[in-house]
C-alpha positions as a printed NumPy array, in Angstrom:
array([[175.329,  74.577, 102.056],
       [176.237,  77.572, 104.244],
       [174.088,  80.709, 104.425],
       [175.54 ,  83.653, 106.36 ],
       [173.39 ,  86.401, 107.864],
       [175.308,  89.676, 107.608],
       [174.192,  93.19 , 108.438],
       [174.699,  96.286, 110.496],
       [173.97 ,  96.115, 114.248],
       [170.278,  96.142, 115.085],
       [169.162,  95.293, 111.562],
       [167.282,  92.175, 112.689],
       [169.758,  89.347, 112.   ],
       [169.104,  87.598, 115.322],
       [165.35 ,  87.85 , 114.839],
       [165.59 ,  86.147, 111.43 ],
       [167.996,  83.543, 112.812],
       [165.631,  82.627, 115.628],
       [162.61 ,  82.517, 113.323],
       [164.111,  79.618, 111.401],
       [166.662,  78.062, 113.756],
       [164.754,  77.959, 117.028],
       [165.769,  79.977, 120.058],
       [169.484,  79.222, 120.006],
       [170.586,  82.801, 120.736],
       [169.144,  85.692, 122.731],
       [167.614,  88.519, 120.673],
       [168.122,  92.001, 122.097],
       [167.267,  95.379, 120.66 ],
       [170.744,  96.884, 121.041],
       [174.163,  96.558, 119.384],
       [176.666,  94.14 , 120.827],
       [174.326,  91.232, 121.534],
       [175.895,  88.852, 119.039],
       [179.419,  88.325, 120.34 ],
       [180.144,  84.805, 119.116],
       [179.175,  83.173, 115.838],
       [175.819,  81.448, 116.059],
       [174.996,  78.567, 113.75 ],
       [172.258,  76.005, 113.357],
       [171.203,  73.246, 110.989],
       [167.956,  74.27 , 109.282],
       [165.559,  72.077, 107.308],
       [163.644,  73.914, 104.605],
       [161.468,  72.598, 101.764],
       [162.922,  69.1  , 101.968],
       [166.547,  70.261, 102.058],
       [169.006,  71.188, 104.779],
       [171.517,  73.995, 105.165],
       [173.728,  75.535, 107.845],
       [172.691,  79.031, 108.905],
       [175.306,  81.304, 110.454],
       [174.717,  84.625, 112.148],
       [177.747,  86.908, 112.05 ],
       [178.378,  89.806, 114.446],
       [176.967,  93.15 , 113.335],
       [179.296,  95.164, 111.119],
       [179.185,  98.617, 109.554],
       [182.02 ,  98.054, 107.117],
       [184.478,  95.452, 105.815],
       [187.233,  97.771, 107.074],
       [186.883,  98.41 , 110.799],
       [188.998,  98.703, 113.932],
       [186.324,  96.847, 115.911],
       [187.454,  93.306, 116.783],
       [184.044,  91.722, 116.217],
       [183.599,  93.379, 112.815],
       [187.052,  92.169, 111.769],
       [186.151,  88.64 , 112.841],
       [183.012,  88.748, 110.72 ],
       [184.97 ,  90.106, 107.734],
       [187.695,  87.473, 108.117],
       [185.084,  84.727, 108.206],
       [183.606,  85.897, 104.905],
       [187.043,  86.066, 103.296],
       [188.386,  82.754, 104.604],
       [185.354,  80.469, 104.599],
       [183.281,  82.116, 101.846],
       [179.697,  80.94 , 102.514],
       [177.588,  79.729,  99.604],
       [175.374,  82.795,  99.863],
       [175.255,  85.957, 101.977],
       [171.927,  87.269, 103.214],
       [172.499,  90.987, 103.726],
       [169.943,  92.102, 106.332],
       [169.199,  95.781, 105.758],
       [167.153,  98.092, 107.96 ],
       [164.684,  99.537, 105.43 ],
       [164.009, 102.528, 107.677],
       [167.729, 103.454, 107.442],
       [168.224, 102.435, 103.829],
       [170.447, 105.364, 102.804],
       [173.049, 104.418, 105.387],
       [172.59 , 100.635, 105.339],
       [173.341, 100.292, 101.614],
       [176.978, 101.288, 102.258],
       [177.683,  97.801, 103.63 ],
       [175.714,  96.253, 100.753],
       [177.982,  97.97 ,  98.221],
       [181.022,  96.539,  99.987],
       [179.546,  93.034, 100.113],
       [179.038,  93.164,  96.347],
       [182.829,  93.527,  96.023],
       [183.354,  90.106,  97.657],
       [182.062,  88.207,  94.64 ],
       [179.951,  85.912,  96.829],
       [176.302,  85.271,  95.819],
       [174.213,  87.85 ,  97.65 ],
       [170.559,  88.282,  98.623],
       [169.363,  91.543, 100.18 ],
       [166.729,  91.255, 102.899],
       [164.9  ,  94.567, 103.174],
       [163.827,  94.177, 106.806],
       [161.609,  96.433, 108.963],
       [159.4  ,  97.596, 106.11 ],
       [156.752,  98.51 , 108.697],
       [159.171, 100.902, 110.376],
       [160.098, 102.43 , 107.001],
       [156.397, 102.946, 106.261],
       [155.929, 104.641, 109.625],
       [158.69 , 107.087, 108.709],
       [156.988, 107.798, 105.372],
       [159.579, 105.911, 103.281],
       [158.254, 104.11 , 100.199],
       [160.779, 101.751,  98.567],
       [160.56 , 100.402,  95.014],
       [161.951,  96.904,  95.631],
       [161.99 ,  95.938,  91.957],
       [163.967,  99.063,  91.082],
       [166.492,  98.341,  93.847],
       [166.811,  94.748,  92.665],
       [167.525,  95.956,  89.126],
       [170.123,  98.503,  90.292],
       [172.009,  95.956,  92.416],
       [171.382,  92.971,  90.122],
       [170.77 ,  90.709,  93.132],
       [167.502,  89.372,  94.624],
       [165.871,  91.805,  97.068],
       [163.207,  90.436,  99.422],
       [161.024,  92.607, 101.651],
       [160.43 ,  91.367, 105.204],
       [159.098,  92.192, 108.642],
       [161.114,  89.657, 110.633],
       [159.494,  90.427, 113.983],
       [156.172,  89.2  , 112.549],
       [157.635,  86.479, 110.33 ],
       [156.62 ,  88.262, 107.113],
       [158.756,  87.378, 104.083],
       [161.054,  84.914, 105.896],
       [160.069,  81.846, 103.856],
       [160.438,  83.776, 100.588],
       [163.837,  85.093, 101.752],
       [165.38 ,  81.653, 102.276],
       [163.77 ,  80.286,  99.15 ],
       [165.529,  83.064,  97.231],
       [168.789,  82.443,  99.125],
       [168.832,  78.747,  98.227],
       [168.142,  79.536,  94.575],
       [170.891,  82.168,  94.481],
       [173.454,  79.907,  96.191],
       [173.565,  77.632,  93.152],
       [174.394,  80.434,  90.698],
       [177.566,  82.461,  90.057],
       [175.516,  85.657,  90.281],
       [177.051,  88.087,  92.776],
       [175.557,  91.428,  91.756],
       [176.579,  94.603,  89.98 ],
       [179.659,  96.498,  91.123],
       [179.   , 100.229,  90.992],
       [182.049, 102.128,  89.782],
       [183.548, 104.96 ,  91.819],
       [185.001, 108.24 ,  90.566],
       [187.604, 108.17 ,  87.796],
       [190.679, 108.849,  89.946],
       [189.778, 106.079,  92.433],
       [189.058, 103.607,  89.643],
       [192.333, 104.54 ,  87.944],
       [194.285, 103.847,  91.165],
       [192.484, 100.535,  91.656],
       [193.263,  99.454,  88.074],
       [196.971, 100.229,  88.543],
       [197.01 ,  98.039,  91.669],
       [195.088,  95.216,  89.941],
       [197.807,  95.014,  87.275],
       [200.28 ,  93.913,  89.975],
       [198.002,  91.383,  91.709],
       [198.779,  87.767,  90.81 ],
       [196.123,  85.05 ,  90.762],
       [198.015,  83.134,  93.46 ],
       [197.99 ,  86.131,  95.796],
       [194.285,  86.738,  95.186],
       [193.293,  83.129,  95.87 ],
       [195.55 ,  82.754,  98.927],
       [193.998,  85.797, 100.622],
       [190.446,  85.092,  99.439],
       [190.229,  88.594,  97.96 ],
       [189.328,  89.602,  94.437],
       [192.007,  91.823,  92.823],
       [189.58 ,  94.77 ,  92.854],
       [188.71 ,  94.359,  96.556],
       [192.397,  93.973,  97.379],
       [193.139,  97.249,  95.63 ],
       [190.325,  99.064,  97.423],
       [191.407,  97.775, 100.839],
       [194.976,  98.887, 100.193],
       [193.744, 102.369,  99.269],
       [191.556, 102.359, 102.403],
       [194.635, 101.609, 104.538],
       [193.154,  98.413, 105.935],
       [195.998,  97.461, 108.286],
       [195.22 ,  93.756, 108.704],
       [194.911,  93.127, 104.96 ],
       [197.932,  95.282, 104.174],
       [199.991,  93.283, 106.685],
       [199.047,  90.007, 104.946],
       [199.814,  91.398, 101.484],
       [203.17 ,  92.825, 102.575],
       [204.413,  89.305, 103.378],
       [203.861,  88.149,  99.794],
       [204.011,  91.323,  97.691],
       [205.858,  94.2  ,  99.404],
       [206.143,  96.07 ,  96.073],
       [202.354,  96.128,  95.807],
       [202.158,  97.79 ,  99.222],
       [204.787, 100.356,  98.169],
       [202.734, 101.175,  95.069],
       [199.598, 101.493,  97.215],
       [201.377, 103.95 ,  99.527],
       [202.286, 106.135,  96.536],
       [198.738, 106.014,  95.124],
       [197.284, 106.834,  98.546],
       [199.45 , 109.943,  98.742],
       [198.317, 111.011,  95.272],
       [194.647, 110.612,  96.202],
       [195.165, 112.487,  99.468],
       [196.935, 115.393,  97.764],
       [194.264, 115.62 ,  95.072],
       [191.296, 115.607,  97.497],
       [192.847, 117.229, 100.558],
       [191.787, 114.276, 102.709],
       [193.232, 110.868, 103.53 ],
       [192.541, 108.172, 100.944],
       [190.356, 106.062, 103.275],
       [188.05 , 109.044, 103.874],
       [187.927, 109.727, 100.125],
       [186.722, 106.177,  99.417],
       [184.364, 106.16 , 102.383],
       [182.811, 109.436, 101.214],
       [182.477, 108.04 ,  97.682],
       [180.711, 104.93 ,  98.958],
       [178.412, 107.045, 101.132],
       [177.502, 109.203,  98.13 ],
       [176.765, 106.065,  96.085],
       [174.537, 104.75 ,  98.863],
       [172.582, 107.99 ,  99.13 ],
       [172.186, 108.233,  95.347],
       [170.938, 104.665,  95.227],
       [168.462, 105.43 ,  98.002],
       [167.168, 108.468,  96.109],
       [166.718, 106.338,  92.974],
       [164.577, 103.679,  94.641],
       [162.793, 105.451,  97.498],
       [160.393, 108.294,  98.041],
       [160.07 , 110.032, 101.388],
       [156.868, 111.697, 102.499],
       [157.179, 114.282, 105.265],
       [155.006, 113.349, 108.267],
       [152.339, 115.898, 109.142],
       [153.393, 115.911, 112.789],
       [155.917, 114.237, 115.006],
       [155.01 , 110.653, 115.796],
       [154.151, 109.723, 119.368],
       [157.338, 107.68 , 119.754],
       [159.412, 110.675, 118.628],
       [157.759, 112.852, 121.263],
       [158.39 , 110.127, 123.831],
       [162.06 , 110.025, 122.815],
       [162.35 , 113.763, 123.376],
       [161.469, 113.102, 127.023],
       [163.235, 109.764, 127.502],
       [166.562, 111.143, 126.203],
       [166.193, 114.666, 127.615],
       [169.34 , 115.925, 129.429],
       [167.28 , 116.376, 132.625],
       [164.026, 114.444, 132.329],
       [165.805, 111.481, 130.785],
       [167.505, 110.728, 134.099],
       [164.23 , 111.147, 135.983],
       [162.543, 108.6  , 133.71 ],
       [165.564, 106.29 , 133.963],
       [165.305, 106.356, 137.77 ],
       [161.543, 105.788, 137.696],
       [161.804, 102.903, 135.232],
       [164.522, 101.163, 137.231],
       [162.72 , 101.718, 140.538],
       [159.469, 100.368, 139.09 ],
       [161.328,  97.363, 137.729],
       [162.963,  96.79 , 141.102],
       [159.743,  97.008, 143.126],
       [157.829,  94.849, 140.637],
       [160.393,  92.041, 140.889],
       [160.537,  92.358, 144.666],
       [156.749,  92.452, 145.063],
       [156.04 ,  89.465, 142.841],
       [158.868,  87.422, 144.357],
       [157.795,  88.08 , 147.932],
       [154.163,  87.325, 147.069],
       [155.108,  83.902, 145.673],
       [157.97 ,  82.899, 147.973],
       [156.166,  82.525, 151.316],
       [153.281,  80.265, 150.143],
       [155.725,  78.033, 148.252],
       [158.049,  77.698, 151.25 ],
       [155.091,  76.962, 153.521],
       [153.989,  74.196, 151.156],
       [157.408,  72.56 , 151.156],
       [157.729,  72.925, 154.917],
       [154.663,  70.708, 155.196],
       [156.435,  68.131, 152.992],
       [159.451,  68.342, 155.297],
       [157.259,  67.749, 158.365],
       [155.801,  64.62 , 156.752],
       [159.339,  63.445, 156.023],
       [160.247,  64.006, 159.663],
       [157.28 ,  61.896, 160.764],
       [158.127,  58.925, 158.533],
       [161.922,  58.565, 158.867],
       [164.342,  58.456, 161.757],
       [166.366,  61.685, 161.88 ],
       [169.584,  59.794, 162.505],
       [169.231,  57.496, 159.508],
       [171.257,  57.979, 156.322],
       [168.083,  57.643, 154.22 ],
       [166.504,  60.604, 156.025],
       [169.662,  62.692, 155.57 ],
       [169.74 ,  61.991, 151.816],
       [166.019,  62.661, 151.277],
       [166.127,  65.782, 153.443],
       [169.127,  67.137, 151.515],
       [167.455,  66.519, 148.157],
       [164.218,  68.149, 149.353],
       [166.088,  71.217, 150.661],
       [167.864,  71.692, 147.321],
       [164.654,  71.309, 145.345],
       [162.791,  73.633, 147.737],
       [165.467,  76.311, 147.523],
       [165.328,  76.379, 143.74 ],
       [161.581,  76.524, 143.341],
       [160.761,  78.442, 146.509],
       [163.568,  80.985, 146.848],
       [165.282,  81.421, 143.475],
       [162.525,  81.116, 140.853],
       [160.028,  83.579, 142.44 ],
       [162.547,  86.397, 141.939],
       [164.45 ,  85.102, 138.917],
       [161.456,  84.68 , 136.584],
       [159.975,  88.208, 136.984],
       [163.502,  89.656, 136.774],
       [164.175,  87.91 , 133.457],
       [160.75 ,  88.903, 132.088],
       [161.322,  92.552, 132.963],
       [164.845,  92.54 , 131.529],
       [163.617,  90.959, 128.277],
       [160.87 ,  93.583, 127.88 ],
       [163.26 ,  96.49 , 128.499],
       [165.705,  95.052, 125.963],
       [163.165,  94.374, 123.236],
       [161.4  ,  97.722, 123.586],
       [164.697,  99.391, 122.723],
       [165.411, 101.17 , 126.004],
       [168.902,  99.749, 126.639],
       [170.777, 101.874, 124.022],
       [168.943, 104.946, 125.308],
       [170.285, 104.104, 128.737],
       [173.769, 103.883, 127.213],
       [173.283, 107.332, 125.67 ],
       [172.224, 108.831, 129.007],
       [175.012, 107.085, 130.903],
       [177.784, 108.068, 128.481],
       [178.869, 111.167, 130.428],
       [178.835, 109.253, 133.724],
       [180.804, 106.362, 132.229],
       [183.43 , 108.806, 130.971],
       [183.906, 109.963, 134.56 ],
       [185.028, 106.458, 135.506],
       [187.272, 106.183, 132.477],
       [184.941, 104.388, 130.049],
       [182.257, 105.428, 127.569],
       [178.546, 104.76 , 127.215],
       [178.999, 101.607, 125.131],
       [180.374,  99.908, 128.262],
       [176.879, 100.09 , 129.755],
       [175.901,  97.166, 127.51 ],
       [178.111,  94.604, 129.318],
       [176.985,  96.118, 132.615],
       [173.323,  95.589, 131.724],
       [174.084,  92.036, 130.583],
       [175.67 ,  91.534, 134.002],
       [172.302,  91.914, 135.712],
       [171.31 ,  88.697, 133.963],
       [174.6  ,  86.763, 134.202],
       [178.218,  87.821, 134.676],
       [179.535,  85.325, 132.098],
       [177.959,  87.015, 129.018],
       [178.781,  90.383, 130.603],
       [182.499,  89.558, 130.626],
       [182.126,  88.176, 127.11 ],
       [180.297,  91.374, 126.112],
       [183.319,  93.483, 127.044],
       [184.817,  92.308, 123.731],
       [182.622,  94.788, 121.859],
       [184.859,  97.586, 123.183],
       [187.562,  98.515, 120.695],
       [190.377,  99.499, 123.083],
       [192.261,  96.942, 125.223],
       [192.137,  99.395, 128.103],
       [188.34 ,  99.592, 127.974],
       [187.922,  95.825, 127.588],
       [190.176,  95.133, 130.579],
       [188.55 ,  97.723, 132.845],
       [185.007,  96.7  , 131.886],
       [185.743,  92.979, 132.328],
       [186.903,  93.742, 135.878],
       [184.08 ,  96.092, 136.81 ],
       [181.209,  93.888, 135.581],
       [182.103,  91.448, 138.372],
       [180.613,  93.969, 140.79 ],
       [177.29 ,  93.991, 138.938],
       [174.755,  91.766, 140.762],
       [173.781,  88.906, 138.463],
       [170.373,  87.249, 138.706],
       [171.73 ,  84.833, 141.335],
       [173.056,  87.668, 143.529],
       [169.815,  89.552, 142.995],
       [167.973,  86.511, 144.315],
       [170.111,  86.556, 147.462],
       [169.391,  90.253, 148.046],
       [165.646,  89.854, 147.552],
       [165.355,  86.597, 149.521],
       [167.374,  87.84 , 152.495],
       [167.423,  91.604, 152.839],
       [164.337,  92.377, 150.771],
       [162.155,  89.701, 152.329],
       [163.166,  90.216, 155.974],
       [164.099,  93.904, 156.116],
       [162.071,  95.475, 153.3  ],
       [162.536,  96.88 , 149.802],
       [164.361, 100.024, 150.981],
       [167.236,  97.977, 152.397],
       [167.438,  95.986, 149.164],
       [167.45 ,  99.176, 147.097],
       [170.359, 100.522, 149.144],
       [172.449,  97.571, 147.967],
       [172.019,  98.628, 144.351],
       [172.889, 102.222, 145.156],
       [175.985, 100.948, 146.99 ],
       [176.78 ,  98.831, 143.955],
       [176.752, 101.874, 141.651],
       [178.986, 103.745, 144.088],
       [181.483, 100.858, 144.236],
       [181.642, 100.603, 140.421],
       [182.206, 104.369, 140.139],
       [184.957, 104.47 , 142.786],
       [186.668, 101.35 , 141.407],
       [186.587, 102.819, 137.897],
       [188.148, 106.057, 139.099],
       [190.904, 104.17 , 140.926],
       [191.652, 102.124, 137.812],
       [191.764, 105.358, 135.846],
       [194.669, 106.481, 138.054],
       [196.744, 103.572, 136.758],
       [195.606, 103.853, 133.116],
       [194.921, 107.518, 132.431],
       [194.775, 107.403, 128.609],
       [191.629, 109.015, 127.202],
       [188.622, 106.824, 126.46 ],
       [187.367, 107.127, 122.852],
       [184.025, 108.687, 121.981],
       [180.82 , 106.731, 121.498],
       [178.976, 105.938, 118.277],
       [175.866, 103.916, 119.057],
       [172.719, 103.064, 117.133],
       [169.505, 104.239, 118.758],
       [166.874, 101.841, 117.368],
       [163.22 , 102.629, 116.992],
       [160.87 , 101.559, 119.745],
       [159.233,  98.219, 119.102],
       [156.323,  96.422, 120.667],
       [157.856,  93.255, 122.161],
       [156.59 ,  89.985, 120.776],
       [155.126,  87.828, 123.542],
       [156.511,  84.734, 121.849],
       [159.985,  86.308, 121.723],
       [159.746,  87.326, 125.396],
       [158.74 ,  83.803, 126.445],
       [161.524,  82.249, 124.385],
       [164.112,  84.696, 125.682],
       [163.111,  84.081, 129.305],
       [163.208,  80.333, 128.714],
       [166.607,  80.621, 127.019],
       [168.04 ,  82.325, 130.114],
       [166.004,  80.343, 132.652],
       [167.035,  77.08 , 131.04 ],
       [170.601,  77.619, 132.244],
       [169.365,  77.719, 135.823],
       [167.013,  74.745, 135.438],
       [169.409,  72.534, 133.475],
       [172.737,  73.563, 134.994],
       [172.328,  75.462, 138.263],
       [169.357,  73.71 , 139.843],
       [170.879,  70.204, 139.669],
       [174.037,  71.676, 141.234],
       [171.869,  73.208, 143.973],
       [170.26 ,  69.861, 144.694],
       [173.562,  67.958, 144.632],
       [175.199,  70.685, 146.729],
       [172.435,  70.471, 149.309],
       [172.835,  66.685, 149.394],
       [176.613,  67.008, 149.852],
       [176.133,  69.456, 152.71 ],
       [173.682,  67.061, 154.402],
       [176.211,  64.244, 154.074],
       [178.995,  66.478, 155.404],
       [176.841,  67.24 , 158.443],
       [175.973,  63.561, 158.855],
       [179.622,  62.507, 158.824],
       [180.648,  65.584, 160.905],
       [182.874,  66.991, 158.142],
       [181.325,  70.452, 157.776],
       [182.685,  71.627, 161.118],
       [186.374,  71.471, 160.062],
       [185.559,  73.611, 156.998],
       [183.691,  76.124, 159.168],
       [186.622,  76.13 , 161.611],
       [189.102,  77.019, 158.844],
       [186.89 ,  79.915, 157.679],
       [185.872,  81.08 , 161.176],
       [188.57 ,  83.818, 161.39 ],
       [186.821,  85.454, 158.444],
       [183.165,  84.613, 159.117],
       [182.987,  84.63 , 162.893],
       [185.963,  86.793, 163.729],
       [186.15 ,  89.501, 161.091],
       [182.533,  89.626, 159.886],
       [180.723,  88.636, 163.097],
       [178.581,  85.983, 161.407],
       [177.453,  82.593, 162.727],
       [180.239,  80.033, 162.454],
       [177.991,  77.734, 160.352],
       [177.86 ,  80.071, 157.341],
       [181.474,  79.382, 156.365],
       [180.68 ,  76.34 , 154.256],
       [177.951,  78.235, 152.35 ],
       [180.6  ,  80.62 , 150.984],
       [182.573,  77.683, 149.607],
       [179.543,  76.371, 147.699],
       [178.786,  79.912, 146.512],
       [181.964,  79.873, 144.412],
       [180.429,  77.049, 142.342],
       [177.116,  78.832, 141.807],
       [175.925,  81.939, 143.637],
       [172.452,  80.437, 144.082],
       [174.037,  77.744, 146.241],
       [174.892,  80.331, 148.904],
       [171.331,  80.858, 150.021],
       [170.295,  77.222, 149.604],
       [173.276,  76.125, 151.688],
       [172.369,  78.775, 154.258],
       [169.008,  77.084, 154.784],
       [170.795,  73.787, 155.191],
       [173.578,  75.103, 157.433],
       [171.299,  77.044, 159.796],
       [168.549,  74.427, 159.777],
       [165.745,  76.856, 158.935],
       [164.438,  79.017, 156.103],
       [163.371,  81.671, 158.612],
       [166.742,  83.377, 158.848],
       [165.46 ,  86.166, 161.097],
       [165.243,  83.675, 163.989],
       [168.951,  82.807, 163.891],
       [170.561,  85.97 , 162.493],
       [170.282,  89.59 , 163.557],
       [169.454,  92.408, 161.152],
       [173.111,  93.405, 161.085],
       [174.262,  89.853, 160.345],
       [171.767,  89.513, 157.484],
       [173.053,  92.715, 155.907],
       [176.741,  91.834, 156.469],
       [176.297,  88.34 , 154.991],
       [174.443,  89.743, 151.972],
       [177.099,  92.45 , 151.498],
       [179.894,  89.893, 151.425],
       [178.125,  87.488, 149.05 ],
       [177.063,  90.458, 146.887],
       [180.668,  91.341, 146.051],
       [182.964,  88.386, 146.72 ],
       [184.566,  85.852, 144.323],
       [182.651,  85.379, 141.052],
       [181.445,  81.877, 140.243],
       [183.771,  79.396, 138.51 ],
       [182.132,  79.95 , 135.114],
       [182.877,  83.685, 135.363],
       [186.487,  83.035, 136.356],
       [186.899,  80.815, 133.306],
       [185.481,  83.524, 131.029],
       [187.72 ,  86.165, 132.648],
       [190.738,  83.996, 131.908],
       [189.631,  83.766, 128.284],
       [189.049,  87.517, 127.845],
       [191.744,  89.184, 130.003],
       [194.084,  86.22 , 130.561],
       [195.199,  84.583, 133.819],
       [196.693,  87.723, 135.311],
       [193.491,  89.672, 134.768],
       [191.459,  86.832, 136.283],
       [193.64 ,  86.897, 139.423],
       [193.266,  90.677, 139.647],
       [189.47 ,  90.253, 139.476],
       [189.639,  87.543, 142.139],
       [191.556,  89.684, 144.621],
       [189.656,  92.866, 143.741],
       [186.202,  91.365, 144.362],
       [187.185,  89.477, 147.513],
       [189.047,  92.445, 148.985],
       [186.135,  94.766, 148.242],
       [183.658,  92.283, 149.752],
       [185.645,  92.014, 153.   ],
       [186.172,  95.77 , 153.261],
       [182.511,  96.635, 152.688],
       [181.21 ,  93.846, 154.944],
       [183.441,  95.044, 157.797],
       [182.313,  98.654, 157.252],
       [178.656,  97.578, 157.319],
       [179.292,  95.579, 160.496],
       [180.758,  98.634, 162.227],
       [177.945, 100.878, 160.995],
       [175.39 ,  98.555, 162.597],
       [177.497,  98.358, 165.738],
       [177.664, 102.158, 166.035],
       [173.94 , 102.581, 165.312],
       [172.976,  99.858, 167.81 ],
       [175.344, 101.273, 170.471],
       [174.015, 104.82 , 170.03 ],
       [170.426, 103.582, 170.364]])
């Protein structure tokens, strides 16, 4: 049994999925979160079914790659039942997709989600009336609080065993006449091979759905010729293209249906959140609040991390001293234990103090609904570097991890935008790079120095985007983006989201840190690290002016960025870097690691999204930028020191 969650972006699909499937996917209050299909085996009332969450879609006919993938899944694999997740507070618009889903002929259940938000807006919905009009089960829910979820899946399982697929609402006479003429020429074999009902096939031909028309033309070119003639007739009669005629008809049906089943009461005064939005998205004050929010977030992460880091490192230093007292420093046993302890210490003492508050803050900002507002504010700036505001979503994901950021570039419709965004997100400091900045520059030189890195980062992204625009000067498309209502984050959801993202570090990265630290100890013991440092010395010691020993840390940093700082402790023999590196060297080292080669996981994702050539471009672009900026920083410190 397969149950598919379908709905427009931000309707609450991921929230419902995680309520019943466990925290298998991150929930975020902005479009573009669900890039890949998510599925899970779910046990319910003694039975078991497979639950699938499809990417958000506005229509079954779309130029967006993710929406097409979701549509193709429904047509090819035909789940046993579709759960159409509808935002009740935007019912008039959301029902447009529902009307299209009814055309599929697949058993359908409508989940009327966010009833609390609809009530806040003064919208009262007669669920029984809506159920009668659509002739499918309609279940009210507040997914964020778990209200109605059990009843929803109970209804879905009951509906899956019936042929009931709802009532198809007829369109205007001229559209229906054109559809009927097309249906007459649709054979049963063609309908079954494409997974389309004759009626839906006719509608998609009239809507000029290119992908479906291409498939039909291989089997029935005469049907496509007839559709072209009927499209011209519709266009001449209405003075608009046939796809707009049908879209307008469906929109009118949706609005009429909304007016039949809902009553809207005008609020006496603007709600507090509406007044807040007027400030948050103001053309002037919006940027002030954006700066204040990001600065507060930055200082909170830095303050908490610094407060925790020193006591934890002091505690583990005492463990190291006891180890020194028990074992001979020249013994292999001591080298192995010391390497393991250094890796464990680096993870819990240097990485986690900054990573955990960063992930908590990012989860809160996402779930409150501030990310799409940031995209709205940043749209004009993103256009200046050749993109549009929707590209801010992969950039924000990049502050957590570059891998999903590169993956997130797939939400952009144009190849040009996907390619440029996939390259630029490699400059965004992921959580691992953020840890390096806080643990080195922030801890030893202060928060102002650390903040300058993020300002430099924005400048580099802007300049790189402009340079790329010189090579690909075609105009970036405009932005259509949902601005969701503000929501009070669920503490349970925050904890699960943080654990979902932290688990990758604990399960994958931390063991690599420990093993990497052990390998470095063994390399030192067998005198093998020096040849590696010698090979890299023209870059590290010659060009960048860093200690010769840091060369091997850059090699490990390609595996996982967190390894860079852990290996630095190991290579320099101390966690107090200020005793072995000058202020300039700390900043130069951080600058280079901030921008150079992405980790192996990111390179693999780049190869998947923008192919091998794009991956190589990203490799040379990031490394070249890192060397250039590190050398510039080195000379700035040299000039400042010389002048003093």
